């Protein structure tokens, strides 16, 4: 199971840190990804982490994904937030994801409930 938290309302240029807490004994080898979905738009990839990190071009340089295996938690540090970052953010995990599909939501087996991020202008 995955539990996402940390969303909220922030002004443009501000920061938020999202957390994704997972259960399971194999967390250290699990790929965890963040996706987001804005109203009226399709879900899109934001970032993922396995042994290295992957980012969408729209967030590269502003967002940082990291993991704490001892806490079975993945973080998404979001800085320099823009109104277009407003969305519901979901974390997802999978154990058999290959690099070529790591940006595809269909590659992930488990999804958290989502946390709302709203960036005001």
N, CA, C and O atoms as a MOPAC input file, in Angstrom:
PM7 MOZYME 1SCF
protein

 N      0.84000 1    -1.19100 1     0.00000 1
 C      0.00000 1     0.00000 1     0.00000 1
 C      0.87900 1     1.24600 1     0.00000 1
 O      1.99200 1     1.24600 1     0.52500 1
 N      0.34900 1     2.30300 1    -0.60200 1
 C      1.06200 1     3.55900 1    -0.68100 1
 C      0.20300 1     4.66500 1    -0.08200 1
 O     -1.01200 1     4.69400 1    -0.28000 1
 N      0.82600 1     5.55400 1     0.63600 1
 C      0.12900 1     6.67000 1     1.26100 1
 C      0.85100 1     7.95100 1     0.90200 1
 O      1.96900 1     8.19200 1     1.35900 1
 N      0.21000 1     8.77500 1     0.08200 1
 C      0.78700 1    10.05200 1    -0.31400 1
 C      0.29800 1    11.15700 1     0.60600 1
 O     -0.85600 1    11.15600 1     1.03400 1
 N      1.17900 1    12.09500 1     0.90500 1
 C      0.81000 1    13.21200 1     1.76600 1
 C      1.69700 1    14.40600 1     1.44000 1
 O      2.66600 1    14.29000 1     0.69000 1
 N      1.34800 1    15.55600 1     2.01600 1
 C      2.17500 1    16.73900 1     1.88700 1
 C      1.66600 1    17.80100 1     0.94700 1
 O      2.27500 1    18.86400 1     0.82500 1
 N      0.56300 1    17.53700 1     0.28100 1
 C      0.02100 1    18.53500 1    -0.62500 1
 C     -0.53300 1    19.73500 1     0.12500 1
 O     -0.64900 1    19.72000 1     1.35100 1
 N     -0.87000 1    20.76800 1    -0.62300 1
 C     -1.43400 1    21.96000 1    -0.01100 1
 C     -1.50200 1    23.10500 1    -0.98800 1
 O     -1.32700 1    22.93900 1    -2.19500 1
 N     -1.76200 1    24.27400 1    -0.43500 1
 C     -1.84900 1    25.50000 1    -1.21900 1
 C     -0.59200 1    26.32300 1    -0.99900 1
 O     -0.19600 1    26.57000 1     0.14000 1
 N      0.03100 1    26.74600 1    -2.08200 1
 C      1.26700 1    27.51100 1    -1.99400 1
 C      1.27600 1    28.56500 1    -3.08800 1
 O      0.67800 1    28.37800 1    -4.14800 1
 N      1.95100 1    29.66500 1    -2.82900 1
 C      2.06200 1    30.70300 1    -3.84600 1
 C      3.12300 1    30.33600 1    -4.87500 1
 O      4.03800 1    29.56100 1    -4.59400 1
 N      2.98900 1    30.89200 1    -6.04600 1
 C      3.98000 1    30.65800 1    -7.08700 1
 C      5.36700 1    31.05100 1    -6.58200 1
 O      5.54600 1    32.08300 1    -5.93500 1
 N      6.33100 1    30.20700 1    -6.89400 1
 C      7.68700 1    30.41200 1    -6.41300 1
 C      7.97700 1    29.70100 1    -5.10500 1
 O      9.13000 1    29.61900 1    -4.68400 1
 N      6.95500 1    29.19500 1    -4.47100 1
 C      7.11500 1    28.51000 1    -3.20000 1
 C      7.52200 1    27.05400 1    -3.35500 1
 O      7.79600 1    26.58000 1    -4.45700 1
 N      7.55400 1    26.35900 1    -2.23000 1
 C      8.00900 1    24.97700 1    -2.19800 1
 C      7.05200 1    24.10800 1    -1.39500 1
 O      6.35400 1    24.57800 1    -0.49700 1
 N      7.04000 1    22.84300 1    -1.74000 1
 C      6.31100 1    21.82100 1    -0.99000 1
 C      7.10400 1    20.53400 1    -1.06100 1
 O      7.84600 1    20.30500 1    -2.01600 1
 N      6.94800 1    19.68800 1    -0.04700 1
 C      7.54700 1    18.36200 1    -0.10500 1
 C      6.46200 1    17.31800 1     0.06200 1
 O      5.76300 1    17.28100 1     1.07500 1
 N      6.33500 1    16.48400 1    -0.92900 1
 C      5.39600 1    15.37900 1    -0.87300 1
 C      6.09900 1    14.13500 1    -0.35600 1
 O      7.29000 1    13.93100 1    -0.58800 1
 N      5.33900 1    13.31200 1     0.34600 1
 C      5.86400 1    12.05300 1     0.85700 1
 C      4.99500 1    10.90400 1     0.35400 1
 O      3.78100 1    11.03500 1     0.19800 1
 N      5.64600 1     9.79400 1     0.11100 1
 C      4.94400 1     8.57800 1    -0.30000 1
 C      5.45900 1     7.45400 1     0.58900 1
 O      6.57300 1     6.96300 1     0.40900 1
 N      4.64100 1     7.06000 1     1.54000 1
 C      5.02300 1     6.00200 1     2.47200 1
 C      4.50800 1     4.67000 1     1.94300 1
 O      3.34700 1     4.54200 1     1.55300 1
 N      5.38900 1     3.69500 1     1.94000 1
 C      5.03500 1     2.38900 1     1.37800 1
 C      5.19800 1     1.29800 1     2.41500 1
 O      5.96100 1     1.43200 1     3.37200 1
 N      4.47900 1     0.23600 1     2.20900 1
 C      4.64500 1    -0.94700 1     3.04000 1
 C      5.19700 1    -2.06400 1     2.16700 1
 O      4.96200 1    -2.09300 1     0.95800 1
 N      5.92400 1    -2.97500 1     2.77900 1
 C      6.49200 1    -4.06400 1     2.00200 1
 C      7.96000 1    -4.26200 1     2.30900 1
 O      8.68300 1    -3.30400 1     2.58100 1
 N      8.39100 1    -5.48600 1     2.26400 1
 C      9.75700 1    -5.81800 1     2.65800 1
 C     10.77100 1    -5.58000 1     1.55500 1
 O     11.97600 1    -5.56000 1     1.80500 1
 N     10.28500 1    -5.40000 1     0.33500 1
 C     11.20800 1    -5.23600 1    -0.78300 1
 C     11.26400 1    -3.80000 1    -1.26100 1
 O     11.56900 1    -3.54700 1    -2.42600 1
 N     10.97400 1    -2.85800 1    -0.38000 1
 C     10.90800 1    -1.46000 1    -0.79400 1
 C     12.19800 1    -0.99700 1    -1.41500 1
 O     12.17600 1    -0.20300 1    -2.35500 1
 N     13.33500 1    -1.47400 1    -0.91300 1
 C     14.62000 1    -0.97500 1    -1.38700 1
 C     14.83400 1    -1.25600 1    -2.86300 1
 O     15.61500 1    -0.56400 1    -3.51600 1
 N     14.15500 1    -2.25800 1    -3.39700 1
 C     14.31100 1    -2.59800 1    -4.81500 1
 C     13.09300 1    -2.19400 1    -5.64400 1
 O     12.97400 1    -2.57300 1    -6.80900 1
 N     12.21100 1    -1.44200 1    -5.05100 1
 C     10.97900 1    -1.03000 1    -5.73100 1
 C     11.16500 1     0.29800 1    -6.44800 1
 O     11.76000 1     1.23000 1    -5.90700 1
 N     10.66200 1     0.37300 1    -7.64600 1
 C     10.62000 1     1.64200 1    -8.36200 1
 C      9.39600 1     2.42300 1    -7.89200 1
 O      8.28500 1     1.89400 1    -7.85300 1
 N      9.61400 1     3.67600 1    -7.53900 1
 C      8.51100 1     4.53700 1    -7.11400 1
 C      8.44800 1     5.74200 1    -8.02900 1
 O      9.46300 1     6.38600 1    -8.29800 1
 N      7.27900 1     6.03700 1    -8.49500 1
 C      7.09800 1     7.17700 1    -9.38600 1
 C      6.04200 1     8.13000 1    -8.86700 1
 O      5.14000 1     7.75000 1    -8.12000 1
 N      6.17700 1     9.38000 1    -9.28100 1
 C      5.15600 1    10.39100 1    -9.02800 1
 C      4.52900 1    10.78300 1   -10.35700 1
 O      5.22100 1    11.01500 1   -11.34800 1
 N      3.22600 1    10.85000 1   -10.35500 1
 C      2.46900 1    11.29900 1   -11.51000 1
 C      1.51400 1    12.38800 1   -11.04200 1
 O      1.25000 1    12.51700 1    -9.84600 1
 N      1.00800 1    13.15600 1   -11.96500 1
 C      0.03300 1    14.18900 1   -11.59500 1
 C     -1.05000 1    14.28300 1   -12.65100 1
 O     -0.85000 1    13.95300 1   -13.82000 1
 N     -2.19300 1    14.74200 1   -12.20300 1
 C     -3.30800 1    14.93100 1   -13.12100 1
 C     -4.01800 1    16.22200 1   -12.78100 1
 O     -4.54300 1    16.38400 1   -11.68000 1
 N     -4.03000 1    17.12600 1   -13.71800 1
 C     -4.73100 1    18.39000 1   -13.56800 1
 C     -6.14600 1    18.24300 1   -14.11600 1
 O     -6.39900 1    17.36200 1   -14.93700 1
 N     -7.06700 1    19.08900 1   -13.67600 1
 C     -8.44400 1    18.98900 1   -14.15500 1
 C     -8.52000 1    19.08600 1   -15.67500 1
 O     -7.95900 1    19.99700 1   -16.28300 1
 N     -9.22100 1    18.13300 1   -16.27100 1
 C     -9.39900 1    18.13900 1   -17.71700 1
 C     -8.19900 1    17.67000 1   -18.51100 1
 O     -8.20800 1    17.71100 1   -19.74100 1
 N     -7.16600 1    17.22300 1   -17.81600 1
 C     -5.96500 1    16.77400 1   -18.51700 1
 C     -5.67000 1    15.31900 1   -18.18500 1
 O     -6.17800 1    14.77000 1   -17.20700 1
 N     -4.84700 1    14.71300 1   -19.01300 1
 C     -4.44900 1    13.34100 1   -18.75900 1
 C     -3.38300 1    13.28900 1   -17.67100 1
 O     -2.66800 1    14.25900 1   -17.42200 1
 N     -3.30200 1    12.15100 1   -17.04500 1
 C     -2.26200 1    11.92900 1   -16.06200 1
 C     -0.88900 1    12.00100 1   -16.75100 1
 O     -0.72000 1    11.49700 1   -17.86100 1
 N      0.07300 1    12.62100 1   -16.09100 1
 C      1.40100 1    12.73200 1   -16.67800 1
 C      2.47600 1    12.36900 1   -15.66600 1
 O      2.31800 1    12.53100 1   -14.45600 1
 N      3.55300 1    11.88000 1   -16.20600 1
 C      4.71400 1    11.49600 1   -15.40800 1
 C      5.39800 1    12.73700 1   -14.85700 1
 O      5.51000 1    13.75600 1   -15.53800 1
 N      5.85500 1    12.63700 1   -13.60800 1
 C      6.59300 1    13.73600 1   -12.98100 1
 C      8.03700 1    13.31100 1   -12.68900 1
 O      8.98600 1    13.94800 1   -13.14700 1
 N      8.18600 1    12.24700 1   -11.93400 1
 C      9.52400 1    11.78300 1   -11.55800 1
 C      9.44800 1    10.35000 1   -11.07400 1
 O      8.38300 1     9.87100 1   -10.68500 1
 N     10.57700 1     9.67200 1   -11.10000 1
 C     10.64500 1     8.30400 1   -10.59800 1
 C     12.03900 1     8.05700 1   -10.05400 1
 O     13.00300 1     8.73400 1   -10.41000 1
 N     12.11200 1     7.06500 1    -9.18200 1
 C     13.40300 1     6.72400 1    -8.59200 1
 C     13.51000 1     5.21600 1    -8.44000 1
 O     12.58500 1     4.53700 1    -7.99300 1
 N     14.65000 1     4.73300 1    -8.82200 1
 C     14.98100 1     3.33300 1    -8.58800 1
 C     16.38600 1     3.37000 1    -8.02500 1
 O     16.55000 1     3.69500 1    -6.84900 1
 N     17.40200 1     3.05500 1    -8.79900 1
 C     18.78900 1     3.29100 1    -8.36100 1
 C     19.26700 1     4.64800 1    -8.83300 1
 O     20.30000 1     5.14800 1    -8.38600 1
 N     18.49700 1     5.24400 1    -9.75200 1
 C     18.77000 1     6.59000 1   -10.20300 1
 C     17.43900 1     7.32200 1   -10.32400 1
 O     16.37600 1     6.74300 1   -10.10100 1
 N     17.51000 1     8.57900 1   -10.67500 1
 C     16.31000 1     9.39000 1   -10.73000 1
 C     15.95100 1     9.73700 1   -12.18600 1
 O     16.82100 1     9.85500 1   -13.04900 1
 N     14.68100 1     9.89000 1   -12.41800 1
 C     14.15800 1    10.24700 1   -13.72600 1
 C     13.17500 1    11.40100 1   -13.53800 1
 O     12.40300 1    11.41800 1   -12.58000 1
 N     13.21000 1    12.35300 1   -14.44800 1
 C     12.34500 1    13.52400 1   -14.33100 1
 C     11.67900 1    13.85800 1   -15.66200 1
 O     12.23900 1    13.62500 1   -16.73300 1
 N     10.49300 1    14.39800 1   -15.57100 1
 C      9.86700 1    14.98600 1   -16.74600 1
 C     10.56000 1    16.30900 1   -17.04300 1
 O     11.02500 1    16.99100 1   -16.13000 1
 N     10.62500 1    16.66300 1   -18.29500 1
 C     11.30200 1    17.91000 1   -18.67000 1
 C     10.66900 1    19.11800 1   -17.98300 1
 O     11.35300 1    20.09300 1   -17.67200 1
 N      9.35700 1    19.04700 1   -17.75000 1
 C      8.65600 1    20.19700 1   -17.17100 1
 C      9.06900 1    20.49600 1   -15.73600 1
 O      8.85900 1    21.60800 1   -15.25200 1
 N      9.65100 1    19.52000 1   -15.05400 1
 C      9.99600 1    19.71800 1   -13.65000 1
 C     11.48900 1    19.60900 1   -13.39100 1
 O     11.94200 1    19.87200 1   -12.27700 1
 N     12.24900 1    19.23200 1   -14.38700 1
 C     13.69500 1    19.05000 1   -14.20200 1
 C     14.33400 1    20.35400 1   -13.74500 1
 O     14.10100 1    21.41700 1   -14.32200 1
 N     15.13200 1    20.25100 1   -12.71000 1
 C     15.78200 1    21.42800 1   -12.15400 1
 C     14.98000 1    22.10700 1   -11.06400 1
 O     15.51300 1    22.94400 1   -10.33500 1
 N     13.70400 1    21.76000 1   -10.93800 1
 C     12.85600 1    22.35600 1    -9.90300 1
 C     12.42500 1    21.32000 1    -8.86200 1
 O     12.27700 1    21.64400 1    -7.68300 1
 N     12.22700 1    20.09600 1    -9.29500 1
 C     11.78400 1    19.03300 1    -8.40000 1
 C     12.93500 1    18.05800 1    -8.16200 1
 O     13.77500 1    17.83500 1    -9.03400 1
 N     12.95100 1    17.48900 1    -6.96800 1
 C     13.94900 1    16.48100 1    -6.62300 1
 C     13.25600 1    15.30300 1    -5.96000 1
 O     12.52600 1    15.46500 1    -4.98200 1
 N     13.49300 1    14.12000 1    -6.49900 1
 C     12.94200 1    12.90300 1    -5.90600 1
 C     14.03800 1    12.20700 1    -5.12700 1
 O     15.18600 1    12.15400 1    -5.56700 1
 N     13.68600 1    11.67500 1    -3.97500 1
 C     14.66100 1    10.97000 1    -3.14800 1
 C     13.93400 1     9.88100 1    -2.37500 1
 O     12.70500 1     9.84900 1    -2.31900 1
 N     14.71200 1     9.00000 1    -1.78600 1
 C     14.10100 1     7.90500 1    -1.03700 1
 C     14.87300 1     7.65800 1     0.25100 1
 O     16.08400 1     7.86300 1     0.32600 1
 N     14.14000 1     7.21300 1     1.25200 1
 C     14.71100 1     6.79000 1     2.52200 1
 C     14.24500 1     5.35500 1     2.72600 1
 O     13.12900 1     5.11400 1     3.18800 1
 N     15.10400 1     4.40800 1     2.38000 1
 C     14.69300 1     3.00500 1     2.44700 1
 C     14.41200 1     2.55100 1     3.87000 1
 O     13.58100 1     1.66800 1     4.08500 1
 N     15.09300 1     3.14200 1     4.84200 1
 C     14.85900 1     2.77100 1     6.24100 1
 C     13.44000 1     3.13600 1     6.67400 1
 O     12.86300 1     2.48900 1     7.54700 1
 N     12.89100 1     4.17000 1     6.06000 1
 C     11.53400 1     4.59100 1     6.38000 1
 C     10.52900 1     4.15300 1     5.32300 1
 O      9.33800 1     4.44600 1     5.43300 1
 N     11.00400 1     3.45700 1     4.30700 1
 C     10.13100 1     3.02300 1     3.20000 1
 C      9.33100 1     4.20300 1     2.65900 1
 O      8.12000 1     4.11400 1     2.45800 1
 N     10.02700 1     5.29400 1     2.43000 1
 C      9.37100 1     6.52300 1     2.00400 1
 C     10.13800 1     7.16000 1     0.85600 1
 O     11.36800 1     7.19400 1     0.84500 1
 N      9.38400 1     7.65800 1    -0.09700 1
 C      9.94900 1     8.43500 1    -1.18900 1
 C      9.42100 1     9.85700 1    -1.07700 1
 O      8.24700 1    10.07500 1    -0.77400 1
 N     10.29900 1    10.82100 1    -1.32400 1
 C      9.93900 1    12.22500 1    -1.21800 1
 C     10.00900 1    12.89500 1    -2.59100 1
 O     10.80300 1    12.51200 1    -3.45100 1
 N      9.17800 1    13.88100 1    -2.76500 1
 C      9.25900 1    14.74300 1    -3.93700 1
 C      9.34300 1    16.17700 1    -3.44000 1
 O      8.34300 1    16.76600 1    -3.03100 1
 N     10.53500 1    16.72300 1    -3.48100 1
 C     10.75000 1    18.11100 1    -3.09100 1
 C     10.46500 1    18.98500 1    -4.29800 1
 O     11.12100 1    18.86300 1    -5.33300 1
 N      9.50000 1    19.85600 1    -4.16400 1
 C      9.08100 1    20.70900 1    -5.27200 1
 C      9.41200 1    22.15700 1    -4.94100 1
 O      8.96500 1    22.68600 1    -3.92400 1
 N     10.18400 1    22.78500 1    -5.78800 1
 C     10.59300 1    24.17100 1    -5.58000 1
 C     10.23600 1    24.98500 1    -6.81400 1
 O      9.93200 1    24.44100 1    -7.87600 1
 N     10.27900 1    26.29800 1    -6.64700 1
 C      9.95300 1    27.21200 1    -7.74400 1
 C      8.64300 1    26.80300 1    -8.40700 1
 O      8.54400 1    26.72900 1    -9.63200 1
 N      7.66400 1    26.54600 1    -7.59100 1
 C      6.39000 1    26.05200 1    -8.09700 1
 C      5.70200 1    27.09100 1    -8.96900 1
 O      5.80000 1    28.29700 1    -8.74100 1
 N      5.00700 1    26.58300 1    -9.96800 1
 C      4.29200 1    27.41400 1   -10.92000 1
 C      2.80500 1    27.04500 1   -10.88900 1
 O      2.45100 1    25.93100 1   -10.50600 1
 N      1.94400 1    27.97100 1   -11.28800 1
 C      0.51000 1    27.62700 1   -11.33000 1
 C      0.22000 1    26.38100 1   -12.16100 1
 O     -0.71700 1    25.64000 1   -11.86200 1
 N      1.00100 1    26.15100 1   -13.18300 1
 C      0.77600 1    24.97700 1   -14.02500 1
 C      1.17700 1    23.67000 1   -13.34300 1
 O      0.94200 1    22.59400 1   -13.89300 1
 N      1.77400 1    23.74700 1   -12.16300 1
 C      2.05300 1    22.54100 1   -11.37900 1
 C      0.83800 1    22.09200 1   -10.58000 1
 O      0.85600 1    21.02700 1    -9.96300 1
 N     -0.20800 1    22.89300 1   -10.58800 1
 C     -1.42500 1    22.54300 1    -9.86700 1
 C     -2.02400 1    21.26400 1   -10.41300 1
 O     -2.29800 1    21.15000 1   -11.60700 1
 N     -2.22500 1    20.29900 1    -9.52100 1
 C     -2.73700 1    18.99100 1    -9.92900 1
 C     -2.89400 1    18.12600 1    -8.69200 1
 O     -2.45000 1    18.48500 1    -7.60200 1
 N     -3.52600 1    16.99200 1    -8.87700 1
 C     -3.48600 1    15.93500 1    -7.87100 1
 C     -2.26700 1    15.08500 1    -8.17700 1
 O     -2.08700 1    14.60800 1    -9.29800 1
 N     -1.44700 1    14.90600 1    -7.18100 1
 C     -0.20900 1    14.14500 1    -7.33300 1
 C     -0.39300 1    12.75300 1    -6.73800 1
 O     -0.86800 1    12.59500 1    -5.61400 1
 N     -0.00800 1    11.75900 1    -7.51500 1
 C     -0.11700 1    10.36800 1    -7.11200 1
 C      1.27000 1     9.73900 1    -7.07300 1
 O      2.12500 1    10.03900 1    -7.90700 1
 N      1.48100 1     8.86600 1    -6.09800 1
 C      2.68000 1     8.05100 1    -6.14800 1
 C      2.27400 1     6.62700 1    -6.52500 1
 O      1.16200 1     6.18200 1    -6.24300 1
 N      3.18100 1     5.94800 1    -7.15100 1
 C      2.92600 1     4.60400 1    -7.63100 1
 C      4.20300 1     3.78400 1    -7.50200 1
 O      5.30300 1     4.33600 1    -7.46800 1
 N      4.05400 1     2.48500 1    -7.43100 1
 C      5.23300 1     1.63400 1    -7.28500 1
 C      5.11800 1     0.38300 1    -8.14500 1
 O      4.03000 1    -0.02800 1    -8.54800 1
 N      6.25700 1    -0.19700 1    -8.40700 1
 C      6.30500 1    -1.44100 1    -9.16200 1
 C      7.65300 1    -2.10100 1    -8.97000 1
 O      8.65000 1    -1.42900 1    -8.70600 1
 N      7.68300 1    -3.40500 1    -9.10200 1
 C      8.92400 1    -4.15000 1    -8.88700 1
 C      9.52100 1    -4.70400 1   -10.17600 1
 O     10.63600 1    -5.22500 1   -10.16500 1
 N      8.80400 1    -4.59900 1   -11.27200 1
 C      9.30300 1    -5.19200 1   -12.52100 1
 C      9.24600 1    -4.17500 1   -13.65200 1
 O      8.86900 1    -4.50300 1   -14.77800 1
 N      9.61700 1    -2.95500 1   -13.34700 1
 C      9.55000 1    -1.88700 1   -14.33900 1
 C     10.89500 1    -1.75000 1   -15.03000 1
 O     11.92800 1    -1.61300 1   -14.37400 1
 N     10.88200 1    -1.78700 1   -16.33800 1
 C     12.11500 1    -1.59800 1   -17.09000 1
 C     12.27600 1    -0.11700 1   -17.42800 1
 O     11.30500 1     0.64000 1   -17.43600 1
 N     13.48400 1     0.26900 1   -17.70000 1
 C     13.79400 1     1.67400 1   -17.89000 1
 C     12.96100 1     2.31000 1   -18.99300 1
 O     12.53900 1     3.45900 1   -18.86400 1
 N     12.72600 1     1.59200 1   -20.05100 1
 C     12.00500 1     2.15700 1   -21.19100 1
 C     10.54600 1     2.47400 1   -20.87000 1
 O      9.90800 1     3.22200 1   -21.61000 1
 N     10.01300 1     1.93100 1   -19.80200 1
 C      8.60500 1     2.16200 1   -19.45500 1
 C      8.44800 1     2.92000 1   -18.15000 1
 O      7.32700 1     3.06200 1   -17.66300 1
 N      9.51300 1     3.40200 1   -17.58000 1
 C      9.44400 1     3.99200 1   -16.24000 1
 C      8.60500 1     5.25700 1   -16.21800 1
 O      8.13700 1     5.66300 1   -15.15400 1
 N      8.40600 1     5.88600 1   -17.35800 1
 C      7.58100 1     7.10300 1   -17.42300 1
 C      6.11500 1     6.80000 1   -17.75200 1
 O      5.30400 1     7.71600 1   -17.89100 1
 N      5.78700 1     5.52900 1   -17.87300 1
 C      4.42800 1     5.13600 1   -18.22700 1
 C      3.66900 1     4.65200 1   -16.99900 1
 O      4.11600 1     3.74400 1   -16.29800 1
 N      2.53000 1     5.26000 1   -16.74700 1
 C      1.74500 1     4.88100 1   -15.58000 1
 C      1.28600 1     3.44400 1   -15.60700 1
 O      1.12000 1     2.81800 1   -14.56000 1
 N      1.08200 1     2.91800 1   -16.79800 1
 C      0.61000 1     1.53800 1   -16.92300 1
 C      1.65000 1     0.52000 1   -16.47400 1
 O      1.32500 1    -0.65200 1   -16.28500 1
 N      2.89100 1     0.95200 1   -16.30000 1
 C      3.94200 1     0.02900 1   -15.86000 1
 C      3.91000 1    -0.20500 1   -14.35400 1
 O      4.55200 1    -1.13500 1   -13.86600 1
 N      3.18900 1     0.60700 1   -13.62200 1
 C      3.17900 1     0.54500 1   -12.16100 1
 C      2.01800 1    -0.31100 1   -11.66000 1
 O      0.92100 1    -0.29600 1   -12.21900 1
 N      2.29200 1    -1.05500 1   -10.58800 1
 C      1.30000 1    -2.00100 1   -10.06900 1
 C      0.41500 1    -1.40900 1    -8.96700 1
 O     -0.75900 1    -1.76000 1    -8.85300 1
 N      0.97300 1    -0.52400 1    -8.17200 1
 C      0.25900 1    -0.03300 1    -7.00000 1
 C      0.22700 1     1.48600 1    -7.00700 1
 O      1.20100 1     2.13900 1    -7.38300 1
 N     -0.90000 1     2.04000 1    -6.59000 1
 C     -1.09200 1     3.48700 1    -6.60100 1
 C     -1.59400 1     3.96900 1    -5.25100 1
 O     -2.38800 1     3.30100 1    -4.58900 1
 N     -1.11800 1     5.13600 1    -4.85800 1
 C     -1.63400 1     5.78800 1    -3.67900 1
 C     -2.88200 1     6.58500 1    -4.01500 1
 O     -3.33000 1     6.60000 1    -5.16100 1
 N     -3.43900 1     7.24500 1    -3.00900 1
 C     -4.73000 1     7.90900 1    -3.16000 1
 C     -4.64600 1     9.31000 1    -3.74800 1
 O     -5.67900 1     9.86200 1    -4.12800 1
 N     -3.47900 1     9.90100 1    -3.83800 1
 C     -3.35200 1    11.23300 1    -4.40400 1
 C     -3.38900 1    12.32300 1    -3.35000 1
 O     -4.06400 1    12.19800 1    -2.32800 1
 N     -2.66000 1    13.38500 1    -3.61200 1
 C     -2.66300 1    14.54600 1    -2.72500 1
 C     -2.71300 1    15.79400 1    -3.60400 1
 O     -2.00200 1    15.88700 1    -4.60400 1
 N     -3.55200 1    16.74300 1    -3.22400 1
 C     -3.78300 1    17.93300 1    -4.03900 1
 C     -2.68500 1    18.96700 1    -3.81200 1
 O     -2.34500 1    19.29700 1    -2.67600 1
 N     -2.14400 1    19.46400 1    -4.90600 1
 C     -1.20200 1    20.57700 1    -4.86900 1
 C     -1.81100 1    21.71900 1    -5.66800 1
 O     -2.14200 1    21.56500 1    -6.84400 1
 N     -1.95300 1    22.86100 1    -5.01900 1
 C     -2.50700 1    24.03400 1    -5.68200 1
 C     -1.50800 1    25.17900 1    -5.56700 1
 O     -1.09000 1    25.54900 1    -4.47000 1
 N     -1.13300 1    25.73000 1    -6.71300 1
 C     -0.17600 1    26.83200 1    -6.75100 1
 C     -0.90700 1    28.07100 1    -7.24800 1
 O     -1.40300 1    28.10300 1    -8.37400 1
 N     -0.96600 1    29.07800 1    -6.40800 1
 C     -1.67000 1    30.30800 1    -6.78100 1
 C     -0.69900 1    31.30100 1    -7.40700 1
 O      0.48300 1    31.34600 1    -7.06500 1
 N     -1.21900 1    32.07800 1    -8.31700 1
 C     -0.36600 1    33.05300 1    -9.02000 1
 C     -0.31900 1    34.37600 1    -8.28900 1
 O      0.34900 1    35.30600 1    -8.74000 1

